[in-house]
CSV table of C-alpha atoms and ligand atoms in Angstrom, one decimal:
chain,number,residue,atom,x,y,z
A,1,MET,CA,-26.6,18.2,13.4
A,2,LYS,CA,-26.6,16.6,10.0
A,3,ILE,CA,-24.5,13.6,9.6
A,4,LYS,CA,-23.3,14.8,5.9
A,5,ASP,CA,-21.6,17.7,7.8
A,6,LEU,CA,-19.4,15.2,9.8
A,7,PHE,CA,-17.6,14.0,6.8
A,8,ILE,CA,-14.2,15.6,6.6
A,9,LYS,CA,-11.6,14.6,3.9
A,10,ASP,CA,-9.0,12.2,5.1
A,11,LYS,CA,-10.8,11.8,8.5
A,12,PRO,CA,-12.8,8.6,8.5
A,13,LEU,CA,-16.0,8.5,10.6
A,14,PHE,CA,-16.4,5.9,13.1
A,15,SER,CA,-20.1,5.1,13.9
A,16,LEU,CA,-22.2,2.4,15.6
A,17,GLU,CA,-25.6,0.7,15.0
A,18,ILE,CA,-27.7,-0.7,17.8
A,19,PHE,CA,-31.2,-2.2,17.9
A,20,PRO,CA,-34.0,-1.3,20.4
A,21,PRO,CA,-34.5,-3.8,23.2
A,22,LYS,CA,-37.5,-6.3,22.8
A,23,LYS,CA,-40.8,-4.9,23.6
A,24,THR,CA,-41.1,-7.2,26.5
A,25,SER,CA,-38.1,-5.5,28.2
A,26,PRO,CA,-38.4,-2.0,29.6
A,27,ILE,CA,-36.9,0.7,27.2
A,28,GLU,CA,-34.4,1.7,30.2
A,29,THR,CA,-32.4,-1.5,29.5
A,30,ILE,CA,-30.8,0.3,26.6
A,31,TYR,CA,-29.1,2.7,29.1
A,32,SER,CA,-26.5,0.3,30.4
A,33,THR,CA,-25.5,-0.5,26.8
A,34,LEU,CA,-25.3,3.1,25.8
A,35,ASP,CA,-23.4,4.0,29.1
A,36,GLU,CA,-20.6,1.9,27.7
A,37,LEU,CA,-20.9,2.5,23.9
A,38,VAL,CA,-20.6,6.3,24.2
A,39,LYS,CA,-17.1,5.8,25.7
A,40,VAL,CA,-15.7,5.0,22.2
A,41,ARG,CA,-17.0,8.5,21.1
A,42,PRO,CA,-18.8,7.3,18.0
A,43,ALA,CA,-19.5,10.2,15.3
A,44,PHE,CA,-23.2,8.9,15.5
A,45,ILE,CA,-25.2,5.9,16.7
A,46,SER,CA,-27.9,4.6,14.3
A,47,VAL,CA,-31.0,2.7,15.6
A,48,THR,CA,-32.6,0.0,13.7
A,49,TYR,CA,-36.2,-0.3,12.8
A,50,GLY,CA,-38.1,-3.6,13.2
A,51,ALA,CA,-38.5,-5.6,10.1
A,52,GLY,CA,-42.1,-5.1,9.0
A,53,GLY,CA,-42.5,-2.4,11.5
A,54,ASN,CA,-45.0,0.2,11.5
A,55,GLY,CA,-44.0,3.9,12.5
A,56,THR,CA,-46.7,4.0,15.1
A,57,ASP,CA,-45.7,1.0,17.3
A,58,ASN,CA,-42.0,1.0,17.3
A,59,ARG,CA,-39.1,2.2,19.6
A,60,THR,CA,-36.7,3.5,17.1
A,61,ALA,CA,-37.6,7.2,17.6
A,62,GLU,CA,-37.5,6.9,21.3
A,63,ILE,CA,-34.1,5.4,21.5
A,64,ALA,CA,-32.7,7.8,18.7
A,65,SER,CA,-34.0,10.6,21.0
A,66,ILE,CA,-32.2,9.1,24.1
A,67,VAL,CA,-29.0,8.8,22.2
A,68,LYS,CA,-29.1,12.5,21.2
A,69,ASN,CA,-30.7,14.2,24.2
A,70,LYS,CA,-29.5,12.0,27.1
A,71,TYR,CA,-26.1,11.2,25.8
A,72,GLY,CA,-25.3,14.1,23.5
A,73,VAL,CA,-24.3,11.8,20.6
A,74,GLU,CA,-25.8,12.4,17.1
A,75,SER,CA,-28.3,9.8,16.2
A,76,VAL,CA,-29.7,8.4,13.0
A,77,ALA,CA,-33.2,6.7,13.1
A,78,HIS,CA,-33.8,4.0,10.6
A,79,LEU,CA,-37.1,3.9,9.0
A,80,SER,CA,-38.5,1.3,6.4
A,81,CYS,CA,-41.4,2.0,4.1
A,82,LEU,CA,-43.1,-1.2,2.6
A,83,TYR,CA,-45.3,-1.5,5.6
A,84,ASN,CA,-45.9,2.3,6.1
A,85,SER,CA,-48.4,4.6,4.6
A,86,CYS,CA,-47.7,8.2,3.8
A,87,SER,CA,-49.5,9.3,7.0
A,88,ASP,CA,-47.5,6.7,9.1
A,89,VAL,CA,-44.3,8.2,7.8
A,90,ASP,CA,-45.6,11.7,8.5
A,91,GLU,CA,-46.3,10.7,12.0
A,92,THR,CA,-42.8,9.3,12.5
A,93,LEU,CA,-41.3,12.5,11.0
A,94,ARG,CA,-43.3,14.7,13.5
A,95,ARG,CA,-42.0,12.6,16.4
A,96,LEU,CA,-38.4,12.7,15.3
A,97,ARG,CA,-38.6,16.4,14.6
A,98,ASP,CA,-40.2,17.1,18.0
A,99,CYS,CA,-37.5,15.2,19.8
A,100,GLY,CA,-34.7,16.8,17.8
A,101,VAL,CA,-33.4,13.9,15.7
A,102,ASP,CA,-32.1,15.3,12.4
A,103,ASN,CA,-31.0,12.1,10.6
A,104,ILE,CA,-32.9,9.2,9.0
A,105,LEU,CA,-31.7,6.1,7.2
A,106,ALA,CA,-34.4,5.5,4.7
A,107,LEU,CA,-34.9,2.0,3.8
A,108,ARG,CA,-37.4,-0.1,1.8
A,109,GLY,CA,-37.2,-2.8,4.2
A,110,ASP,CA,-37.4,-6.7,3.7
A,111,VAL,CA,-40.5,-8.4,2.6
A,112,VAL,CA,-42.0,-10.2,5.5
A,113,PRO,CA,-44.1,-13.4,4.6
A,114,ASP,CA,-47.8,-13.1,5.1
A,115,VAL,CA,-47.8,-9.4,5.9
A,116,PRO,CA,-49.7,-7.3,3.3
A,117,ILE,CA,-47.4,-4.6,1.7
A,118,LEU,CA,-49.0,-1.0,1.6
A,119,ASN,CA,-48.6,0.6,-1.7
A,120,ASP,CA,-47.5,4.0,-0.8
A,121,PHE,CA,-43.9,3.4,-1.3
A,122,ARG,CA,-42.1,0.7,-3.5
A,123,TYR,CA,-38.4,1.5,-3.1
A,124,ALA,CA,-36.2,3.2,-0.6
A,125,SER,CA,-35.7,6.1,-3.2
A,126,ASP,CA,-39.6,6.7,-3.0
A,127,LEU,CA,-39.1,7.3,0.8
A,128,VAL,CA,-36.1,9.4,0.4
A,129,ARG,CA,-37.9,11.5,-2.1
A,130,TYR,CA,-41.0,11.9,0.0
A,131,ILE,CA,-39.1,13.0,3.2
A,132,ALA,CA,-36.9,15.3,1.1
A,133,LYS,CA,-39.9,17.2,-0.1
A,134,SER,CA,-41.9,16.9,3.1
A,135,ASP,CA,-42.2,20.2,5.0
A,136,ILE,CA,-42.4,18.3,8.4
A,137,GLY,CA,-38.8,18.9,9.7
A,138,ASP,CA,-35.6,19.3,7.8
A,139,PHE,CA,-33.9,15.8,7.8
A,140,ASP,CA,-30.6,14.6,6.5
A,141,LEU,CA,-31.1,11.3,4.6
A,142,CYS,CA,-29.0,8.4,4.5
A,143,GLY,CA,-29.4,5.2,2.3
A,144,ALA,CA,-28.3,1.6,2.4
A,145,CYS,CA,-25.9,0.1,-0.2
A,146,TYR,CA,-24.8,-3.4,-1.1
A,147,PRO,CA,-21.0,-4.1,-1.9
A,148,GLU,CA,-21.9,-7.4,-3.4
A,149,GLY,CA,-25.3,-6.3,-4.9
A,150,HIS,CA,-28.8,-6.5,-3.1
A,151,VAL,CA,-30.0,-10.1,-3.2
A,152,GLU,CA,-33.0,-9.2,-5.3
A,153,ALA,CA,-31.0,-7.2,-7.9
A,154,GLU,CA,-30.4,-8.6,-11.3
A,155,ASN,CA,-26.7,-7.9,-10.9
A,156,LEU,CA,-24.3,-5.5,-9.1
A,157,GLU,CA,-24.4,-3.0,-12.0
A,158,LYS,CA,-28.2,-2.7,-12.0
A,159,ASP,CA,-28.2,-2.5,-8.3
A,160,VAL,CA,-25.7,0.5,-8.4
A,161,GLU,CA,-27.7,2.2,-11.1
A,162,ASN,CA,-30.6,2.0,-8.6
A,163,LEU,CA,-28.5,3.3,-5.9
A,164,LYS,CA,-27.9,6.3,-8.1
A,165,ILE,CA,-31.6,6.9,-8.2
A,166,LYS,CA,-31.6,6.9,-4.4
A,167,VAL,CA,-28.9,9.5,-4.3
A,168,ASP,CA,-30.5,11.6,-6.9
A,169,ALA,CA,-33.6,11.6,-4.8
A,170,GLY,CA,-31.8,13.1,-1.8
A,171,ALA,CA,-29.6,10.5,0.1
A,172,THR,CA,-26.5,12.5,1.2
A,173,HIS,CA,-24.5,9.5,2.4
A,174,LEU,CA,-24.6,5.7,2.3
A,175,ILE,CA,-23.9,2.9,4.8
A,176,SER,CA,-23.0,-0.6,3.3
A,177,GLN,CA,-24.4,-4.0,4.0
A,178,LEU,CA,-21.8,-6.2,5.9
A,179,PHE,CA,-19.1,-8.1,4.0
A,180,PHE,CA,-16.1,-10.2,4.8
A,181,ASP,CA,-14.0,-9.7,1.7
A,182,ASN,CA,-12.7,-6.1,1.3
A,183,ASP,CA,-11.9,-6.6,-2.4
A,184,TYR,CA,-15.7,-6.7,-3.1
A,185,TYR,CA,-16.0,-3.4,-1.4
A,186,TYR,CA,-13.2,-1.8,-3.3
A,187,ASP,CA,-14.7,-3.0,-6.5
A,188,PHE,CA,-18.1,-1.6,-5.5
A,189,LEU,CA,-16.5,1.7,-4.6
A,190,ASP,CA,-15.0,2.0,-8.1
A,191,MET,CA,-18.4,1.0,-9.8
A,192,ALA,CA,-20.3,3.4,-7.7
A,193,ALA,CA,-17.8,6.2,-8.6
A,194,LYS,CA,-18.1,5.3,-12.2
A,195,LYS,CA,-21.9,5.4,-12.1
A,196,GLY,CA,-21.9,8.9,-10.5
A,197,VAL,CA,-22.6,7.9,-6.9
A,198,ASN,CA,-20.6,10.7,-5.4
A,199,VAL,CA,-21.7,10.8,-1.8
A,200,PRO,CA,-19.6,9.5,1.2
A,201,ILE,CA,-20.1,5.8,1.7
A,202,GLU,CA,-19.3,4.1,5.2
A,203,ALA,CA,-18.3,0.4,5.3
A,204,GLY,CA,-20.5,-1.6,7.5
A,205,ILE,CA,-18.6,-4.1,9.6
A,206,MET,CA,-20.2,-6.9,11.4
A,207,PRO,CA,-18.0,-8.7,14.0
A,208,VAL,CA,-18.8,-12.4,14.2
A,209,ILE,CA,-19.6,-13.4,17.7
A,210,ASN,CA,-21.3,-16.7,17.2
A,211,LYS,CA,-22.0,-19.2,14.4
A,212,LYS,CA,-25.8,-19.1,14.3
A,213,GLN,CA,-25.7,-15.3,13.8
A,214,ILE,CA,-23.4,-15.6,10.9
A,215,GLU,CA,-25.3,-18.4,9.3
A,216,ARG,CA,-28.5,-16.3,9.4
A,217,MET,CA,-26.9,-13.2,8.2
A,218,VAL,CA,-25.2,-14.8,5.3
A,219,THR,CA,-28.5,-16.5,4.2
A,220,LEU,CA,-30.2,-13.3,4.4
A,221,CYS,CA,-27.7,-10.9,2.6
A,222,GLY,CA,-25.6,-13.4,0.6
A,223,ALA,CA,-22.2,-12.1,1.6
A,224,SER,CA,-19.3,-14.0,0.3
A,225,LEU,CA,-17.2,-16.0,2.9
A,226,PRO,CA,-13.4,-15.9,2.0
A,227,PRO,CA,-11.5,-19.0,2.7
A,228,LYS,CA,-9.6,-17.4,5.7
A,229,PHE,CA,-13.1,-16.6,7.1
A,230,ALA,CA,-14.5,-20.0,6.5
A,231,LYS,CA,-11.4,-21.6,8.1
A,232,MET,CA,-11.9,-19.6,11.3
A,233,MET,CA,-15.5,-20.6,11.5
A,234,GLN,CA,-14.6,-24.2,11.0
A,235,LYS,CA,-11.9,-24.1,13.8
A,236,TYR,CA,-13.6,-21.9,16.4
A,237,GLY,CA,-17.3,-21.9,15.4
A,238,ASP,CA,-18.2,-24.4,18.3
A,239,ASN,CA,-16.2,-22.6,21.0
A,240,PRO,CA,-18.3,-19.6,22.1
A,241,GLU,CA,-15.3,-17.8,23.7
A,242,ALA,CA,-12.8,-18.4,20.9
A,243,ILE,CA,-15.4,-17.3,18.2
A,244,VAL,CA,-15.9,-14.0,19.8
A,245,GLU,CA,-12.1,-13.3,20.1
A,246,SER,CA,-11.3,-14.6,16.5
A,247,GLY,CA,-14.3,-12.6,15.2
A,248,ILE,CA,-13.0,-9.4,16.8
A,249,ALA,CA,-9.6,-10.1,15.4
A,250,TYR,CA,-11.1,-10.6,11.9
A,251,ALA,CA,-13.1,-7.3,12.1
A,252,VAL,CA,-10.0,-5.4,13.2
A,253,ASP,CA,-8.0,-6.8,10.3
A,254,GLN,CA,-10.7,-5.7,7.9
A,255,ILE,CA,-11.0,-2.3,9.4
A,256,VAL,CA,-7.3,-1.6,9.3
A,257,ASP,CA,-7.1,-2.7,5.6
A,258,LEU,CA,-10.2,-0.4,4.9
A,259,LEU,CA,-8.6,2.6,6.9
A,260,SER,CA,-5.4,2.2,4.8
A,261,TYR,CA,-7.6,2.5,1.6
A,262,ASN,CA,-8.9,5.8,2.9
A,263,VAL,CA,-12.5,4.8,3.2
A,264,ASP,CA,-15.0,7.5,4.3
A,265,GLY,CA,-16.0,5.7,7.4
A,266,ILE,CA,-16.5,2.6,9.3
A,267,HIS,CA,-20.0,1.7,10.6
A,268,LEU,CA,-19.9,-1.0,13.2
A,269,TYR,CA,-22.8,-3.3,13.6
A,270,ALA,CA,-22.4,-3.1,17.5
A,271,MET,CA,-25.2,-5.6,18.2
A,272,ASN,CA,-25.6,-3.9,21.7
A,273,ASN,CA,-22.4,-5.5,22.7
A,274,PRO,CA,-20.0,-3.0,24.5
A,275,TYR,CA,-17.3,-5.7,25.1
A,276,VAL,CA,-16.8,-6.3,21.4
A,277,VAL,CA,-17.1,-2.6,20.5
A,278,ASN,CA,-14.5,-1.7,23.1
A,279,LYS,CA,-12.0,-4.2,22.0
A,280,ILE,CA,-12.4,-3.2,18.3
A,281,TYR,CA,-12.1,0.4,19.1
A,282,SER,CA,-9.0,0.1,21.3
A,283,ALA,CA,-7.3,-1.6,18.4
A,284,ILE,CA,-8.0,0.9,15.8
A,285,GLU,CA,-8.4,4.2,17.9
A,286,LYS,CA,-5.0,5.5,16.9
A,287,LEU,CA,-5.7,4.9,13.2
A,288,LEU,CA,-8.9,7.1,13.1
B,301,FAD,P1,-33.9,-0.4,-2.1
B,301,FAD,O1,-32.9,0.7,-2.1
B,301,FAD,O2,-35.4,0.0,-2.4
B,301,FAD,O3,-33.5,-1.6,-3.0
B,301,FAD,C1,-34.2,-2.8,-2.9
B,301,FAD,C2,-34.1,-3.5,-4.2
B,301,FAD,O4,-34.9,-2.8,-5.2
B,301,FAD,C3,-32.7,-3.6,-4.8
B,301,FAD,O5,-32.5,-4.7,-5.4
B,301,FAD,C4,-32.6,-2.5,-5.8
B,301,FAD,O6,-31.6,-2.8,-6.8
B,301,FAD,C5,-34.0,-2.5,-6.3
B,301,FAD,N1,-34.4,-1.2,-6.7
B,301,FAD,C6,-34.1,0.1,-6.0
B,301,FAD,N2,-34.7,1.0,-6.7
B,301,FAD,C7,-35.2,0.6,-7.8
B,301,FAD,C8,-36.0,1.1,-9.0
B,301,FAD,N3,-36.1,2.5,-9.0
B,301,FAD,N4,-36.3,0.3,-10.0
B,301,FAD,C9,-36.0,-1.0,-10.0
B,301,FAD,N5,-35.4,-1.5,-9.0
B,301,FAD,C10,-35.1,-0.8,-7.9
B,301,FAD,N6,-34.1,-3.4,7.4
B,301,FAD,C11,-35.0,-3.2,8.4
B,301,FAD,O7,-36.1,-3.8,8.3
B,301,FAD,N7,-34.7,-2.4,9.5
B,301,FAD,C12,-33.5,-1.8,9.6
B,301,FAD,O8,-33.2,-0.9,10.5
B,301,FAD,C13,-32.5,-2.0,8.5
B,301,FAD,N8,-31.3,-1.3,8.7
B,301,FAD,C14,-30.4,-1.5,7.6
B,301,FAD,C15,-29.2,-0.9,7.6
B,301,FAD,C16,-28.2,-1.1,6.6
B,301,FAD,C17,-27.0,-0.3,6.7
B,301,FAD,C18,-28.6,-1.8,5.6
B,301,FAD,C19,-27.5,-2.2,4.5
B,301,FAD,C20,-29.7,-2.6,5.6
B,301,FAD,C21,-30.7,-2.4,6.5
B,301,FAD,N9,-31.8,-3.1,6.5
B,301,FAD,C22,-32.9,-2.9,7.5
B,301,FAD,C23,-32.1,-4.1,5.5
B,301,FAD,C24,-32.9,-3.6,4.2
B,301,FAD,O9,-34.2,-3.1,4.6
B,301,FAD,C25,-33.0,-4.6,3.2
B,301,FAD,O10,-31.7,-5.0,2.7
B,301,FAD,C26,-34.1,-4.4,2.0
B,301,FAD,O11,-34.1,-5.7,1.3
B,301,FAD,C27,-33.6,-3.3,1.0
B,301,FAD,O12,-33.7,-2.1,1.5
B,301,FAD,P2,-33.0,-0.8,0.7
B,301,FAD,O13,-33.5,0.3,1.4
B,301,FAD,O14,-31.7,-1.0,0.3
B,301,FAD,O15,-34.0,-0.9,-0.6
């Protein structure tokens, strides 16, 4: 089933994102995580694609297939393009088609130092256009978006104009980068609407569960930290149990506000952590 058909007016989607286990662990280790995660009945589960990954050596397609075929939950396979050629992409499309995965989050991917970029695709919109025109399978295509602007973009306005190119190329819905200040998200939604980005947009929420994770994420994506968040990190950052509980409470607070604003959906960066997902879901279940 295509994710675009799951968006219903006034009924927000609740979806999850997971990552494949490390190559040194057997792929079956994902089962115990999924056994728990599916209990929150996500609309879909998306599976990340290794940074700098090449379609031929990656577990994303296999896990997306397990989510769909073993657990009966719709899946979205992430696929990035800076380090893939057209024939690598074709091979991934055949694998996804053959295992019944209907949805792809088409990404450019981050630049990995010292790994030579292939020149078949420059932007995510090139990948979206390529897959939309391909006769291998019939995929629904999702794209990434950035409430505070992508770190490489000149400014937010230019980034949203580039986002419109991705939507015009065939992305039928969008998932946002994490953010900790909902006001940025609301301003972004306004600007996206003004620039003609008229597809459903899910808000990406990352619960903070340790200090290092958040320092790394913020350096990578440049999300602003509101004073309330910074205070929480200062008070509980060095207490591993307290930071998990306060991170969950912060995420719940953000989600309640987003749902009151009638957002199209919440995409929870689940980090393969059923405890955190369960606690957040039980707090917001009745609001969905
Ligand atoms: P693009 O949409 O191509 O944008 C990249 C930059 O190029 C932006 O600054 C944009 O403004 C600019 N741009 C776009 N089009 C044009 C144009 N036509 N002309 C000029 N400039 C343009 N990374 C992974 O490696 N694996 C994952 O699984 C993964 N999952 C993600 C999931 C989500 C929900 C999000 C938000 C990000 C994810 N990423 C993942 C990270 C992503 O790959 C990086 O943020 C990357 O730097 C940008 O990817 P993109 O698809 O948004 O790129």
